[in-house]
Structures are given as structure tokens and as C-alpha cells.
PDB file of C-alpha atoms in Angstrom:
ATOM      1  CA  MET A   7      12.481   3.600  40.084  1.00 35.00           C
ATOM      2  CA  ASN A   8      13.858   0.739  37.988  1.00 42.00           C
ATOM      3  CA  ILE A   9      11.557  -0.490  35.247  1.00 46.00           C
ATOM      4  CA  THR A  10      12.757  -4.066  35.698  1.00 52.00           C
ATOM      5  CA  ALA A  11      14.608  -6.323  38.066  1.00 52.00           C
ATOM      6  CA  SER A  12      17.497  -6.133  35.601  1.00 68.00           C
ATOM      7  CA  PRO A  13      20.064  -3.401  36.259  1.00 73.00           C
ATOM      8  CA  PRO A  14      21.134  -1.185  33.345  1.00 86.00           C
ATOM      9  CA  SER A  15      24.368  -3.177  33.130  1.00 81.00           C
ATOM     10  CA  TYR A  16      22.509  -5.956  31.277  1.00 83.00           C
ATOM     11  CA  PHE A  17      21.876  -3.497  28.465  1.00 90.00           C
ATOM     12  CA  ASP A  18      25.139  -1.561  28.830  1.00 87.00           C
ATOM     13  CA  ASN A  19      27.103  -4.766  28.257  1.00 89.00           C
ATOM     14  CA  ALA A  20      25.168  -5.759  25.141  1.00 90.00           C
ATOM     15  CA  VAL A  21      25.274  -2.579  23.054  1.00 94.00           C
ATOM     16  CA  THR A  22      27.505  -4.058  20.349  1.00 94.00           C
ATOM     17  CA  LYS A  23      25.354  -7.187  20.054  1.00 93.00           C
ATOM     18  CA  TRP A  24      22.179  -5.078  20.015  1.00 94.00           C
ATOM     19  CA  VAL A  25      23.443  -2.822  17.220  1.00 95.00           C
ATOM     20  CA  ALA A  26      24.451  -5.882  15.176  1.00 95.00           C
ATOM     21  CA  GLU A  27      21.044  -7.491  15.728  1.00 94.00           C
ATOM     22  CA  MET A  28      19.228  -4.321  14.672  1.00 96.00           C
ATOM     23  CA  ALA A  29      21.184  -4.355  11.395  1.00 96.00           C
ATOM     24  CA  THR A  30      19.958  -7.824  10.379  1.00 96.00           C
ATOM     25  CA  PRO A  31      17.451  -8.103   7.516  1.00 97.00           C
ATOM     26  CA  TRP A  32      14.741  -9.526   9.765  1.00 96.00           C
ATOM     27  CA  MET A  33      14.956  -6.706  12.285  1.00 97.00           C
ATOM     28  CA  ARG A  34      15.020  -4.111   9.511  1.00 98.00           C
ATOM     29  CA  LEU A  35      11.850  -5.666   8.101  1.00 98.00           C
ATOM     30  CA  LYS A  36      10.226  -5.569  11.539  1.00 98.00           C
ATOM     31  CA  ARG A  37      10.922  -1.828  11.815  1.00 98.00           C
ATOM     32  CA  GLU A  38       9.763  -1.128   8.278  1.00 98.00           C
ATOM     33  CA  LEU A  39       6.534  -3.016   8.869  1.00 99.00           C
ATOM     34  CA  ALA A  40       5.921  -1.208  12.160  1.00 99.00           C
ATOM     35  CA  ARG A  41       6.475   2.169  10.477  1.00 99.00           C
ATOM     36  CA  PHE A  42       4.148   1.133   7.616  1.00 99.00           C
ATOM     37  CA  ASN A  43       1.439   0.347  10.162  1.00 99.00           C
ATOM     38  CA  LEU A  44       2.042   3.440  12.277  1.00 99.00           C
ATOM     39  CA  ASN A  45       1.892   5.819   9.320  1.00 98.00           C
ATOM     40  CA  LYS A  46      -1.783   4.927   8.882  1.00 98.00           C
ATOM     41  CA  HIS A  47      -2.492   6.587  12.235  1.00 98.00           C
ATOM     42  CA  LEU A  48      -0.339   9.718  11.999  1.00 98.00           C
ATOM     43  CA  PRO A  49      -1.302  13.148  10.682  1.00 95.00           C
ATOM     44  CA  THR A  50       0.323  14.201   7.433  1.00 92.00           C
ATOM     45  CA  ASN A  51       2.118  17.476   6.769  1.00 90.00           C
ATOM     46  CA  LYS A  52       2.682  18.135  10.474  1.00 96.00           C
ATOM     47  CA  LYS A  53       5.929  18.323  12.385  1.00 98.00           C
ATOM     48  CA  LEU A  54       5.677  15.929  15.330  1.00 99.00           C
ATOM     49  CA  ARG A  55       7.267  15.998  18.753  1.00 99.00           C
ATOM     50  CA  ILE A  56       8.091  12.365  19.493  1.00 99.00           C
ATOM     51  CA  LEU A  57       9.039  10.578  22.697  1.00 99.00           C
ATOM     52  CA  ASP A  58      10.999   7.356  22.238  1.00 99.00           C
ATOM     53  CA  ALA A  59      10.479   5.708  25.631  1.00 99.00           C
ATOM     54  CA  GLY A  60      13.173   3.122  26.320  1.00 97.00           C
ATOM     55  CA  GLY A  61      14.536   3.832  22.861  1.00 98.00           C
ATOM     56  CA  GLY A  62      18.003   2.330  23.268  1.00 96.00           C
ATOM     57  CA  VAL A  63      20.294   3.491  20.476  1.00 97.00           C
ATOM     58  CA  GLY A  64      17.528   5.293  18.578  1.00 98.00           C
ATOM     59  CA  THR A  65      16.976   2.741  15.844  1.00 98.00           C
ATOM     60  CA  GLU A  66      13.188   3.113  16.001  1.00 98.00           C
ATOM     61  CA  SER A  67      12.945   6.901  16.244  1.00 99.00           C
ATOM     62  CA  PHE A  68      15.895   8.358  14.337  1.00 99.00           C
ATOM     63  CA  PRO A  69      14.194   7.893  10.941  1.00 98.00           C
ATOM     64  CA  PHE A  70      11.566  10.355  12.203  1.00 99.00           C
ATOM     65  CA  ALA A  71      14.306  12.857  13.036  1.00 99.00           C
ATOM     66  CA  GLY A  72      15.733  12.302   9.578  1.00 98.00           C
ATOM     67  CA  ALA A  73      12.323  13.245   8.175  1.00 98.00           C
ATOM     68  CA  GLY A  74      12.334  16.539  10.078  1.00 98.00           C
ATOM     69  CA  HIS A  75      10.489  15.658  13.290  1.00 99.00           C
ATOM     70  CA  GLU A  76      11.713  16.354  16.838  1.00 99.00           C
ATOM     71  CA  VAL A  77      12.766  13.246  18.777  1.00 99.00           C
ATOM     72  CA  VAL A  78      13.257  12.960  22.530  1.00 99.00           C
ATOM     73  CA  LEU A  79      14.828   9.637  23.529  1.00 99.00           C
ATOM     74  CA  VAL A  80      14.843   8.287  27.088  1.00 98.00           C
ATOM     75  CA  ASP A  81      16.727   5.160  28.162  1.00 97.00           C
ATOM     76  CA  TYR A  82      18.287   4.117  31.458  1.00 95.00           C
ATOM     77  CA  SER A  83      21.318   2.531  29.802  1.00 95.00           C
ATOM     78  CA  ALA A  84      24.075   5.126  29.593  1.00 96.00           C
ATOM     79  CA  ALA A  85      25.944   2.983  27.066  1.00 95.00           C
ATOM     80  CA  MET A  86      22.902   2.819  24.793  1.00 96.00           C
ATOM     81  CA  ILE A  87      22.483   6.595  25.019  1.00 98.00           C
ATOM     82  CA  GLU A  88      26.147   7.155  24.167  1.00 97.00           C
ATOM     83  CA  GLU A  89      25.792   4.947  21.089  1.00 97.00           C
ATOM     84  CA  ALA A  90      22.655   6.892  20.148  1.00 98.00           C
ATOM     85  CA  ARG A  91      24.612  10.131  20.484  1.00 98.00           C
ATOM     86  CA  ARG A  92      27.295   8.882  18.100  1.00 98.00           C
ATOM     87  CA  ASP A  93      24.715   7.673  15.601  1.00 98.00           C
ATOM     88  CA  ALA A  94      22.781  10.949  15.697  1.00 98.00           C
ATOM     89  CA  ALA A  95      26.012  12.786  14.908  1.00 98.00           C
ATOM     90  CA  ALA A  96      26.814  10.394  12.065  1.00 98.00           C
ATOM     91  CA  GLN A  97      23.343  10.962  10.606  1.00 98.00           C
ATOM     92  CA  GLN A  98      23.626  14.746  11.155  1.00 98.00           C
ATOM     93  CA  ILE A  99      20.341  14.876  13.067  1.00 99.00           C
ATOM     94  CA  GLU A 100      21.676  16.117  16.443  1.00 98.00           C
ATOM     95  CA  ALA A 101      19.692  19.355  16.189  1.00 98.00           C
ATOM     96  CA  ARG A 102      16.428  17.392  16.163  1.00 99.00           C
ATOM     97  CA  VAL A 103      17.349  14.808  18.817  1.00 99.00           C
ATOM     98  CA  SER A 104      17.627  15.147  22.597  1.00 99.00           C
ATOM     99  CA  LEU A 105      18.862  12.256  24.732  1.00 99.00           C
ATOM    100  CA  HIS A 106      18.160  11.507  28.391  1.00 98.00           C
ATOM    101  CA  VAL A 107      19.653   8.812  30.634  1.00 98.00           C
ATOM    102  CA  ALA A 108      16.599   8.064  32.768  1.00 97.00           C
ATOM    103  CA  ASP A 109      14.029   5.423  33.628  1.00 95.00           C
ATOM    104  CA  VAL A 110      10.961   5.483  31.393  1.00 96.00           C
ATOM    105  CA  MET A 111       8.791   5.299  34.509  1.00 96.00           C
ATOM    106  CA  ASP A 112      10.013   8.802  35.356  1.00 97.00           C
ATOM    107  CA  VAL A 113       8.854  10.561  32.177  1.00 98.00           C
ATOM    108  CA  THR A 114       6.233  12.556  34.099  1.00 98.00           C
ATOM    109  CA  SER A 115       8.994  14.183  36.151  1.00 98.00           C
ATOM    110  CA  LEU A 116      11.102  14.870  33.064  1.00 98.00           C
ATOM    111  CA  PHE A 117       8.458  16.377  30.797  1.00 99.00           C
ATOM    112  CA  ASP A 118       5.305  18.454  31.097  1.00 98.00           C
ATOM    113  CA  HIS A 119       1.918  16.862  30.661  1.00 98.00           C
ATOM    114  CA  ASN A 120       0.516  16.998  27.110  1.00 98.00           C
ATOM    115  CA  SER A 121       3.987  17.346  25.550  1.00 98.00           C
ATOM    116  CA  PHE A 122       4.157  14.764  22.739  1.00 99.00           C
ATOM    117  CA  ASP A 123       2.262  14.100  19.520  1.00 99.00           C
ATOM    118  CA  LEU A 124       3.633  10.563  19.288  1.00 99.00           C
ATOM    119  CA  VAL A 125       5.075   8.163  21.837  1.00 99.00           C
ATOM    120  CA  LEU A 126       7.028   5.091  20.760  1.00 99.00           C
ATOM    121  CA  CYS A 127       7.381   2.357  23.367  1.00 99.00           C
ATOM    122  CA  HIS A 128       8.910  -0.451  21.347  1.00 98.00           C
ATOM    123  CA  ASN A 129      10.459  -3.588  22.852  1.00 96.00           C
ATOM    124  CA  VAL A 130      10.124  -2.250  26.394  1.00 96.00           C
ATOM    125  CA  LEU A 131       7.001  -3.667  28.048  1.00 96.00           C
ATOM    126  CA  GLN A 132       8.480  -7.147  28.417  1.00 94.00           C
ATOM    127  CA  TYR A 133      11.068  -5.673  30.806  1.00 92.00           C
ATOM    128  CA  VAL A 134       8.638  -3.533  32.825  1.00 92.00           C
ATOM    129  CA  ALA A 135       7.589  -4.524  36.323  1.00 91.00           C
ATOM    130  CA  ASP A 136       4.342  -2.489  36.288  1.00 95.00           C
ATOM    131  CA  VAL A 137       2.878  -2.136  32.792  1.00 97.00           C
ATOM    132  CA  PRO A 138      -0.329  -0.282  33.847  1.00 97.00           C
ATOM    133  CA  ALA A 139       1.778   2.308  35.696  1.00 97.00           C
ATOM    134  CA  LEU A 140       3.973   2.848  32.641  1.00 98.00           C
ATOM    135  CA  LEU A 141       0.942   3.267  30.379  1.00 98.00           C
ATOM    136  CA  ARG A 142      -0.485   5.871  32.762  1.00 98.00           C
ATOM    137  CA  ALA A 143       2.814   7.754  32.764  1.00 98.00           C
ATOM    138  CA  LEU A 144       3.048   7.736  28.976  1.00 99.00           C
ATOM    139  CA  ALA A 145      -0.566   8.874  28.660  1.00 99.00           C
ATOM    140  CA  GLN A 146       0.111  11.881  30.868  1.00 98.00           C
ATOM    141  CA  VAL A 147       2.876  13.225  28.625  1.00 99.00           C
ATOM    142  CA  MET A 148       0.891  12.645  25.419  1.00 99.00           C
ATOM    143  CA  LYS A 149      -1.013  15.529  23.865  1.00 98.00           C
ATOM    144  CA  PRO A 150      -4.781  15.175  23.394  1.00 98.00           C
ATOM    145  CA  GLU A 151      -5.266  13.133  20.198  1.00 97.00           C
ATOM    146  CA  GLY A 152      -1.660  12.011  20.524  1.00 98.00           C
ATOM    147  CA  VAL A 153      -0.705   8.550  19.272  1.00 99.00           C
ATOM    148  CA  LEU A 154       0.997   5.718  21.167  1.00 99.00           C
ATOM    149  CA  SER A 155       2.736   2.824  19.414  1.00 99.00           C
ATOM    150  CA  LEU A 156       3.480  -0.215  21.581  1.00 99.00           C
ATOM    151  CA  ILE A 157       5.520  -3.212  20.408  1.00 99.00           C
ATOM    152  CA  SER A 158       6.372  -6.228  22.534  1.00 98.00           C
ATOM    153  CA  THR A 159       6.969  -9.950  22.343  1.00 96.00           C
ATOM    154  CA  ASN A 160       3.766 -11.979  22.131  1.00 98.00           C
ATOM    155  CA  HIS A 161       2.914 -14.475  24.867  1.00 97.00           C
ATOM    156  CA  ASN A 162       0.491 -16.210  22.483  1.00 96.00           C
ATOM    157  CA  ALA A 163       3.450 -17.031  20.242  1.00 97.00           C
ATOM    158  CA  GLY A 164       5.836 -18.245  22.944  1.00 95.00           C
ATOM    159  CA  VAL A 165       5.186 -21.959  22.454  1.00 97.00           C
ATOM    160  CA  TYR A 166       5.715 -21.726  18.701  1.00 96.00           C
ATOM    161  CA  HIS A 167       8.805 -19.544  19.094  1.00 94.00           C
ATOM    162  CA  SER A 168      10.450 -22.149  21.340  1.00 94.00           C
ATOM    163  CA  ALA A 169       9.415 -25.163  19.258  1.00 96.00           C
ATOM    164  CA  LEU A 170       9.950 -23.840  15.733  1.00 95.00           C
ATOM    165  CA  PHE A 171      12.611 -21.140  16.090  1.00 92.00           C
ATOM    166  CA  ARG A 172      14.635 -22.334  19.073  1.00 91.00           C
ATOM    167  CA  ASP A 173      14.026 -26.066  18.418  1.00 94.00           C
ATOM    168  CA  ASP A 174      13.363 -26.635  22.115  1.00 95.00           C
ATOM    169  CA  LEU A 175      10.251 -28.715  22.806  1.00 98.00           C
ATOM    170  CA  ASP A 176      10.818 -28.809  26.561  1.00 97.00           C
ATOM    171  CA  GLU A 177      10.921 -25.031  26.668  1.00 95.00           C
ATOM    172  CA  ALA A 178       7.823 -24.911  24.455  1.00 97.00           C
ATOM    173  CA  TYR A 179       5.912 -27.039  26.952  1.00 98.00           C
ATOM    174  CA  ARG A 180       6.963 -24.813  29.834  1.00 96.00           C
ATOM    175  CA  ARG A 181       5.845 -21.693  27.993  1.00 95.00           C
ATOM    176  CA  ILE A 182       2.259 -22.915  27.632  1.00 96.00           C
ATOM    177  CA  ASP A 183       1.515 -21.319  30.992  1.00 93.00           C
ATOM    178  CA  ASP A 184       4.768 -19.599  31.945  1.00 95.00           C
ATOM    179  CA  ARG A 185       5.081 -16.113  30.479  1.00 94.00           C
ATOM    180  CA  THR A 186       8.680 -15.546  31.622  1.00 92.00           C
ATOM    181  CA  PHE A 187      11.506 -16.012  29.149  1.00 87.00           C
ATOM    182  CA  THR A 188      15.287 -15.567  29.336  1.00 87.00           C
ATOM    183  CA  THR A 189      16.670 -13.555  26.451  1.00 85.00           C
ATOM    184  CA  SER A 190      19.676 -14.812  24.521  1.00 80.00           C
ATOM    185  CA  LEU A 191      20.742 -11.258  23.659  1.00 85.00           C
ATOM    186  CA  PHE A 192      20.757  -9.626  27.094  1.00 86.00           C
ATOM    187  CA  GLY A 193      20.691 -12.709  29.327  1.00 83.00           C
ATOM    188  CA  ASN A 194      17.955 -11.324  31.564  1.00 85.00           C
ATOM    189  CA  THR A 195      14.394 -12.459  32.182  1.00 89.00           C
ATOM    190  CA  MET A 196      11.438 -10.789  30.529  1.00 91.00           C
ATOM    191  CA  THR A 197       7.695 -11.209  30.954  1.00 94.00           C
ATOM    192  CA  GLU A 198       5.590 -11.651  27.846  1.00 96.00           C
ATOM    193  CA  TYR A 199       2.040 -10.399  27.349  1.00 97.00           C
ATOM    194  CA  ALA A 200      -0.562 -11.047  24.711  1.00 97.00           C
ATOM    195  CA  GLY A 201      -1.652  -7.950  22.837  1.00 96.00           C
ATOM    196  CA  GLU A 202      -5.220  -8.268  24.073  1.00 94.00           C
ATOM    197  CA  GLU A 203      -3.985  -8.195  27.674  1.00 96.00           C
ATOM    198  CA  VAL A 204      -2.356  -4.830  27.116  1.00 97.00           C
ATOM    199  CA  THR A 205      -5.285  -3.392  25.186  1.00 94.00           C
ATOM    200  CA  ALA A 206      -7.429  -4.065  28.253  1.00 92.00           C
ATOM    201  CA  MET A 207      -5.083  -1.810  30.281  1.00 96.00           C
ATOM    202  CA  LEU A 208      -5.344   1.140  27.896  1.00 97.00           C
ATOM    203  CA  THR A 209      -8.738   2.426  29.040  1.00 95.00           C
ATOM    204  CA  GLN A 210      -7.591   2.578  32.651  1.00 94.00           C
ATOM    205  CA  ALA A 211      -4.649   4.698  31.490  1.00 97.00           C
ATOM    206  CA  GLY A 212      -6.931   7.177  29.719  1.00 96.00           C
ATOM    207  CA  LEU A 213      -6.109   5.837  26.271  1.00 98.00           C
ATOM    208  CA  CYS A 214      -8.267   4.539  23.453  1.00 98.00           C
ATOM    209  CA  PHE A 215      -7.330   1.365  21.583  1.00 98.00           C
ATOM    210  CA  GLU A 216      -7.117   1.895  17.820  1.00 98.00           C
ATOM    211  CA  HIS A 217      -5.563  -1.144  16.167  1.00 98.00           C
ATOM    212  CA  TYR A 218      -3.674  -4.413  16.590  1.00 98.00           C
ATOM    213  CA  TYR A 219      -0.978  -5.606  14.160  1.00 99.00           C
ATOM    214  CA  GLY A 220       1.349  -8.613  14.036  1.00 99.00           C
ATOM    215  CA  LEU A 221       5.088  -8.389  13.292  1.00 99.00           C
ATOM    216  CA  HIS A 222       7.145 -11.427  12.267  1.00 98.00           C
ATOM    217  CA  ASN A 223       3.967 -13.344  11.579  1.00 98.00           C
ATOM    218  CA  LEU A 224       5.822 -16.167   9.810  1.00 97.00           C
ATOM    219  CA  LEU A 225       9.407 -15.009   9.630  1.00 96.00           C
ATOM    220  CA  GLN A 226      10.653 -16.756  12.770  1.00 93.00           C
ATOM    221  CA  TYR A 227       8.672 -19.935  12.127  1.00 96.00           C
ATOM    222  CA  TRP A 228       9.936 -20.821   8.661  1.00 95.00           C
ATOM    223  CA  GLY A 229      13.362 -22.136   7.679  1.00 92.00           C
ATOM    224  CA  ASN A 230      16.614 -20.844   9.131  1.00 92.00           C
ATOM    225  CA  ASN A 231      18.492 -17.590   8.622  1.00 92.00           C
ATOM    226  CA  GLU A 232      20.349 -18.925   5.584  1.00 94.00           C
ATOM    227  CA  ARG A 233      17.152 -20.035   3.842  1.00 96.00           C
ATOM    228  CA  ARG A 234      15.204 -16.939   4.853  1.00 96.00           C
ATOM    229  CA  THR A 235      17.723 -14.537   3.356  1.00 96.00           C
ATOM    230  CA  GLN A 236      17.966 -16.221  -0.030  1.00 97.00           C
ATOM    231  CA  PRO A 237      16.574 -13.536  -2.376  1.00 97.00           C
ATOM    232  CA  GLU A 238      13.661 -15.566  -3.730  1.00 98.00           C
ATOM    233  CA  ASN A 239      12.591 -16.732  -0.273  1.00 98.00           C
ATOM    234  CA  TRP A 240      13.061 -13.304   1.280  1.00 98.00           C
ATOM    235  CA  ALA A 241      10.818 -11.658  -1.302  1.00 98.00           C
ATOM    236  CA  LYS A 242       8.071 -14.177  -0.545  1.00 98.00           C
ATOM    237  CA  LEU A 243       8.459 -13.804   3.213  1.00 98.00           C
ATOM    238  CA  GLU A 244       8.357 -10.029   2.933  1.00 98.00           C
ATOM    239  CA  LYS A 245       5.172 -10.236   0.849  1.00 98.00           C
ATOM    240  CA  LEU A 246       3.612 -12.536   3.437  1.00 99.00           C
ATOM    241  CA  GLU A 247       4.583 -10.283   6.341  1.00 99.00           C
ATOM    242  CA  TYR A 248       2.877  -7.271   4.782  1.00 99.00           C
ATOM    243  CA  ALA A 249      -0.185  -9.361   3.962  1.00 99.00           C
ATOM    244  CA  LEU A 250      -0.483 -10.852   7.451  1.00 99.00           C
ATOM    245  CA  THR A 251       0.334  -7.860   9.656  1.00 99.00           C
ATOM    246  CA  ASP A 252      -3.312  -6.739   9.646  1.00 99.00           C
ATOM    247  CA  HIS A 253      -4.884 -10.124   8.911  1.00 98.00           C
ATOM    248  CA  HIS A 254      -6.922 -11.552  11.780  1.00 97.00           C
ATOM    249  CA  PRO A 255      -6.641 -14.196  13.241  1.00 97.00           C
ATOM    250  CA  HIS A 256      -3.243 -15.085  11.766  1.00 97.00           C
ATOM    251  CA  ASN A 257      -1.552 -12.047  13.308  1.00 98.00           C
ATOM    252  CA  LEU A 258      -2.525 -13.202  16.806  1.00 98.00           C
ATOM    253  CA  LEU A 259       0.372 -15.695  16.635  1.00 98.00           C
ATOM    254  CA  ALA A 260       2.988 -13.245  15.359  1.00 98.00           C
ATOM    255  CA  ARG A 261       6.204 -13.235  17.383  1.00 97.00           C
ATOM    256  CA  TYR A 262       5.635  -9.537  18.145  1.00 98.00           C
ATOM    257  CA  TRP A 263       2.463  -7.500  18.385  1.00 99.00           C
ATOM    258  CA  GLN A 264       2.050  -3.810  17.679  1.00 99.00           C
ATOM    259  CA  VAL A 265      -0.806  -1.965  19.354  1.00 99.00           C
ATOM    260  CA  ILE A 266      -1.768   1.574  18.361  1.00 99.00           C
ATOM    261  CA  ALA A 267      -3.664   3.736  20.852  1.00 99.00           C
ATOM    262  CA  CYS A 268      -4.629   7.392  21.093  1.00 98.00           C
ATOM    263  CA  LYS A 269      -5.297   9.847  23.886  1.00 97.00           C
ATOM    264  CA  VAL A 270      -8.867  11.095  23.939  1.00 87.00           C
TER     265      VAL A 270
END
């Protein structure tokens, strides 16, 4: 089963661009902020078995492997998995990483129920045709009291993203009601959700909502890349991002949302 209408070739053909994008200061900050938030919900002094569902090249999960945890990464792009394999070798974490070329919708056929302490599903939902079905599948492979971290683009922020970041007022008007959006990186169409829409699906999947955070609360709305990365400005933006990530209602308009859930 394909998770999206987009074939894996969209992602296979963009590996180099994706790796370059992940290395930018703003994407590093997004990951650091997400990890900062997630750590509040994880047990300490415990080795975790982690599923990175749709994990691409492993950027989100490999730091966990570097810290001694076991990481299982699933992605349906063979090119992404091959890049992840090279990176795991370069980081000398191969012994703690296993890689699978497969659709995330098929995790229940790949792994036993109650297998993982933590599931990361970051930057995936916007490409998924059936989000409730994916949440149910992820819940099945989570251990009782396991933690799920979801990150996706925020439909509530779409208008502001188009107007302020992309400088496209016509597109901003369209996105008032239209939740579809064509990505500049992969060139395919994704569907955006608001965080509260996804939290409403968690109960039906057997999961319990824990917390909502915003990522890139101001970063994509202020200045341009040159101005943002000037040291004085960057320090202020970073301070604001950490202050706003858990600050309601400002975080409702963040470019990305992060939702933490647990399995009861």
C-alpha cells in the first residue's frame, strides 16, 4: 500500500536536496527544538527501542542511536535508505540501527505488536492518504506507555507561510480553505492538517494526547535567510522559538506542529 499518491521516485530523486536542506541552521533548530520538547515525555536512564516511521535518511532518529538507543528506520524510498546506511556507517552507529525499505502503513506486518518504546513520525502525515489508519498502525506496534511524536506542516499557518515566507498573496488566498500544497523540495502535493485535527484522531487509534508544541513559530515569518542567520538576529530568533514552542495561543500559528501522545 502506498502512503501517498506520490511514487517513491519523488523522494528518490531529491535525496541530495533533502540532505542539504536538513543541514541548514533553521532545520537544525527545528530538530533541536523537537528533541527538547520530546525529552520532557521520555523516561530517563532507560534504553529505548525506537521506530522512525518514514524516517528518510535518519536525521531525526540517528542522534538517539548515538546516545545508545536502538533505532529501527522504515522508509519506502530506497535512495533515502541507502543514504541513511552511509550516514550510519560514518557515525559508527550501524550496530544500533536497522533499516527497512517499506511503506510505513505496513509496520504491523513488519514488527510485532507492542514492540517500541518510542515512535517518531516526523514530516510524514502531510504525505499520507489515510492518517487515521496510519495512527492505528503505529499504535499497534507501540508498547503500553510508549510515546509517539508526530510532526507535520500546520494548515493553520498556510496562509501566513504563503504571504510572508513565499511572498505569494494569491497562493495565500487559495490556502484559506484549500489544505493542499505543492512542495518546492519534492515537487509533489501534500495535504496539511491542523494539530487539533490530528489530536482528535488519537483516541480512535487507542492513543492518549499529551501535549501540543509549535516549531518555527516565527522563524519563517521574519526577514529572509540572510537576515535570519546574522549572529545577533539568530540568537534572538532562537530565544523566541524556545519561548514560543509551548506558549499558547502563539504556537497555534507555527509553521509546524509537534504532538506528543502515549499508548494507554
